[in-house]
């Protein structure tokens, strides 16, 4: 059994959002990079749990990005991956990223490919579906639980107003969200071990970007809060009805 | 032509899909073409009524028993090819997220997910989308001849007019690999992302036993319920109510936050709300900076009063 977890690098959740170069580039000045929370807390930790239950599982990590993605991959290795692949290309087009991952997966022979629900910077929620389509594999998205049973994956996924239990044959692509696993902190042994684990750098295959980000904007600033006295909730109701027209 | 995929959840078309339909009709107008709708599976309602949203034709494809992204993507792509669609539109819903990405890769159609506005066609085809978990927007140009868009729920208002659509039904045989073993529904079919009003509470409520007043307030407003992350982590409330950067991202017309401090990760999931009301006993709570209206006070006193005032006004 081989598992591939897709790891992306995102700004820390408290990072300031600002843009440079005439609002065409994200200002990375002073930004701390982290593993995208959905990839780390849910996809990766669940994969590690599966490996802990079955030592024969090989757990590979993949990230598509420049050299600055390596500290992120090392941290993921410290949490528990066996080896990591970095595809050496920076792109903000999901199709380009998906093509690279699909290419690597073709030769890797993975039974399970896990992604996070979405990246907290691009908010695409699109990579997993694209990889699945490029490999012609089934795709279960927004999974909250995952069990393996031989060549069958039992996946619980979010549906409108509830949950659904799916049974799907491997190989399969699954996107993970909250519920899958609990966040972990790497321990000293893991961090030491990660230093010597293989991190392979692979050059990208040629692929045309289907989209181009032309500019960014910040939302218009709020006018400021209007405070209503706690003894006068009727006034809040009136404002919501007449001024904000929200109820 | 423009093809709009409509989520058909146990026989009914979702509100966010009707928004996508109206959006598709507006895009068609912009491009001087027409919009048509695609529904997969049997429907409980009269699909000719979709004409009220401005489409002349509805293509219904029956065959699949349950949602399987792989099987559905084939159907949508085949239809799109058959009809020569230039733009394929989805709602950025649970189903839409899984499907739009597959269709995009299958058709090599550039995709923008989480769109919040109509495309700007003055210089190519540029779609504005939400990024950085609601903290910013990106304008993304689609470079391909066939384009795909998924529209954020509540970002575009469904426009109801009058008309009847012609419905053509075809049946396909599918080989779905995903088998549904069981499903559980917690409440209504309506997901939090579709609620126009959301009442949300945080650690300031002290414990799950105090949620009665939150539920009552939500009831009078016919609102969805949400909570902060520590509340879901402590199992005071179910996971699917957790909003924020690592939970659900929502953009209702009205978001009422009670006993929530307003941490940046919480704001990331709710700051696209049109109107934000904050009830917090601490005047220094950061949430007030992101709010439109606020009450500094004890939730245990303010919330029941607010519910009562709304009942009187109703
Ligand atoms: C990587 C990361 C991701 C995260 N993602 C999310 C996320 O997606 N969503 C999220 O919510 N959080 C998230 N968090 C956690 C976030 O940082 C905050 O810790 C969390 O939002 C705080 O929840 P809270 O406001 O309910 O609790 P608190 O911060 O404890 O605030 C409680 C508030 O209630 C008020 N209060 C107390 N008693 C009363 C009363 N009687 N009446 C009125 N008000 C009262 C207090 O003044 C206070 O402002 C994340 C954190 C990290 C590090
Ligand atoms: N550059 C990348 N390298 C590896 N995996 C990625 C990359 N970008 C996105 N992913 C994976 O795809 C998921 C969804 O990303 P997105 O479609 O951008 O929201 C993420 O949670 C990651 O698991």
XYZ file of N, CA, C and O and ligand atoms in Angstrom, chain A residues 13 41, chain B residues 202-204 206 228-231 242-247 259-263 265-266 279-282 285 297-300, ligand 1:
181
model
N -1.788 31.626 9.413
C -3.178 32.104 9.441
C -3.323 33.536 9.964
O -4.349 34.165 9.760
N -3.225 18.936 9.236
C -4.010 18.409 10.352
C -4.859 17.216 9.945
O -5.117 16.334 10.736
N -19.816 31.636 20.591
C -18.471 31.172 20.918
C -18.341 30.761 22.362
O -19.328 30.471 23.054
N -17.092 30.774 22.806
C -16.775 30.287 24.146
C -17.429 31.126 25.240
O -17.572 30.676 26.367
N -17.836 32.346 24.865
C -18.520 33.195 25.829
C -19.828 32.598 26.338
O -20.371 33.047 27.352
N -20.103 29.738 27.624
C -19.710 28.944 28.818
C -19.899 27.426 28.685
O -19.121 26.668 29.246
N -17.710 29.084 16.898
C -16.269 29.259 16.742
C -15.590 27.901 16.879
O -16.208 26.928 17.310
N -14.317 27.862 16.535
C -13.635 26.571 16.522
C -13.516 25.907 17.902
O -13.788 24.717 18.025
N -13.106 26.655 18.948
C -12.984 25.956 20.239
C -14.301 25.310 20.695
O -14.281 24.289 21.365
N -15.404 25.902 20.289
C -16.716 25.362 20.652
C -16.938 23.997 19.992
O -17.417 23.052 20.620
N -18.747 24.784 12.672
C -17.517 25.565 12.877
C -17.199 26.426 11.647
O -16.989 25.919 10.571
N -17.212 27.735 11.854
C -16.884 28.637 10.749
C -15.522 29.266 10.990
O -15.061 29.372 12.124
N -14.878 29.675 9.906
C -13.578 30.315 10.028
C -12.616 29.784 8.997
O -13.007 29.063 8.083
N -11.375 30.151 9.183
C -10.339 29.792 8.227
C -10.201 28.287 8.050
O -9.909 27.810 6.965
N -10.391 27.543 9.135
C -10.260 26.092 9.025
C -11.619 25.397 9.112
O -11.688 24.181 9.185
N -12.671 26.177 9.120
C -14.009 25.591 9.116
C -14.714 25.972 7.832
O -14.111 26.020 6.774
N -20.627 36.245 21.950
C -19.581 35.664 22.805
C -18.432 35.081 22.018
O -17.872 34.056 22.377
N -18.103 35.744 20.912
C -16.954 35.334 20.087
C -15.982 36.509 20.064
O -16.390 37.648 19.822
N -14.698 36.249 20.315
C -13.754 37.359 20.455
C -13.423 38.028 19.122
O -13.123 39.206 19.086
N -13.454 37.242 18.031
C -13.145 37.828 16.726
C -11.691 37.653 16.340
O -11.077 38.553 15.765
N -11.146 36.481 16.638
C -9.773 36.161 16.234
C -9.685 36.187 14.711
O -10.673 35.905 14.027
N -8.502 34.214 12.608
C -8.887 32.975 11.915
C -10.397 32.807 11.872
O -10.926 32.159 10.978
N -11.080 33.356 12.855
C -12.542 33.307 12.827
C -13.063 34.276 11.763
O -13.891 33.926 10.929
N -22.240 40.767 19.678
C -22.681 40.913 21.061
C -21.582 40.325 21.936
O -21.281 39.129 21.847
N -20.951 41.176 22.731
C -19.822 40.725 23.528
C -19.737 41.595 24.771
O -19.956 42.806 24.697
N -19.381 41.000 25.917
C -19.358 41.811 27.143
C -18.084 42.640 27.261
O -18.008 43.553 28.066
N -17.103 42.315 26.419
C -15.840 43.039 26.468
C -15.783 44.100 25.368
O -15.692 43.772 24.193
N -13.169 43.682 22.661
C -13.118 42.478 21.814
C -12.819 42.883 20.370
O -13.476 43.783 19.831
N -22.395 43.947 26.093
C -23.246 43.478 27.183
C -23.140 41.978 27.360
O -22.491 41.281 26.573
N -23.797 41.512 28.403
C -23.777 40.097 28.746
C -24.777 39.341 27.854
O -25.972 39.641 27.871
N -24.255 38.395 27.101
C -25.099 37.646 26.165
C -26.305 37.023 26.864
O -27.396 36.952 26.299
N -26.096 36.591 28.107
C -27.176 35.903 28.815
C -28.363 36.827 29.082
O -29.468 36.382 29.285
C -4.192 27.830 12.560
C -5.410 28.241 13.316
C -6.659 28.136 12.699
C -7.819 28.527 13.382
N -9.020 28.432 12.741
C -10.148 28.903 13.364
C -11.413 28.883 12.720
O -11.553 28.407 11.585
N -12.485 29.372 13.376
C -12.400 29.881 14.647
O -13.428 30.312 15.184
N -11.228 29.884 15.279
C -10.100 29.409 14.684
N -8.915 29.417 15.355
C -8.922 29.791 16.782
C -8.916 31.283 17.011
O -7.577 31.739 17.015
C -9.566 31.631 18.373
O -8.874 30.939 19.382
C -11.038 31.291 18.456
O -11.745 31.810 17.340
C -11.631 31.841 19.738
O -12.967 31.391 19.909
P -14.005 32.238 20.793
O -14.057 33.621 20.261
O -15.250 31.458 20.841
O -13.375 32.173 22.246
P -12.593 33.283 23.089
O -11.449 33.827 22.348
O -12.357 32.649 24.415
O -13.615 34.455 23.231
C -14.781 34.413 23.988
C -15.422 35.789 23.925
O -16.655 35.757 24.612
C -16.792 36.952 25.347
N -17.690 36.661 26.472
C -17.440 35.916 27.573
N -18.532 35.848 28.350
C -19.496 36.568 27.740
C -20.838 36.900 28.056
N -21.427 36.435 29.172
N -21.526 37.669 27.207
C -20.943 38.136 26.053
N -19.689 37.860 25.711
C -18.964 37.091 26.541
C -15.398 37.327 25.764
O -15.314 38.722 26.006
C -14.582 36.896 24.544
O -14.457 37.960 23.610
C -7.738 29.014 14.697
C -6.480 29.115 15.317
C -5.336 28.736 14.648
C -4.006 28.885 15.331
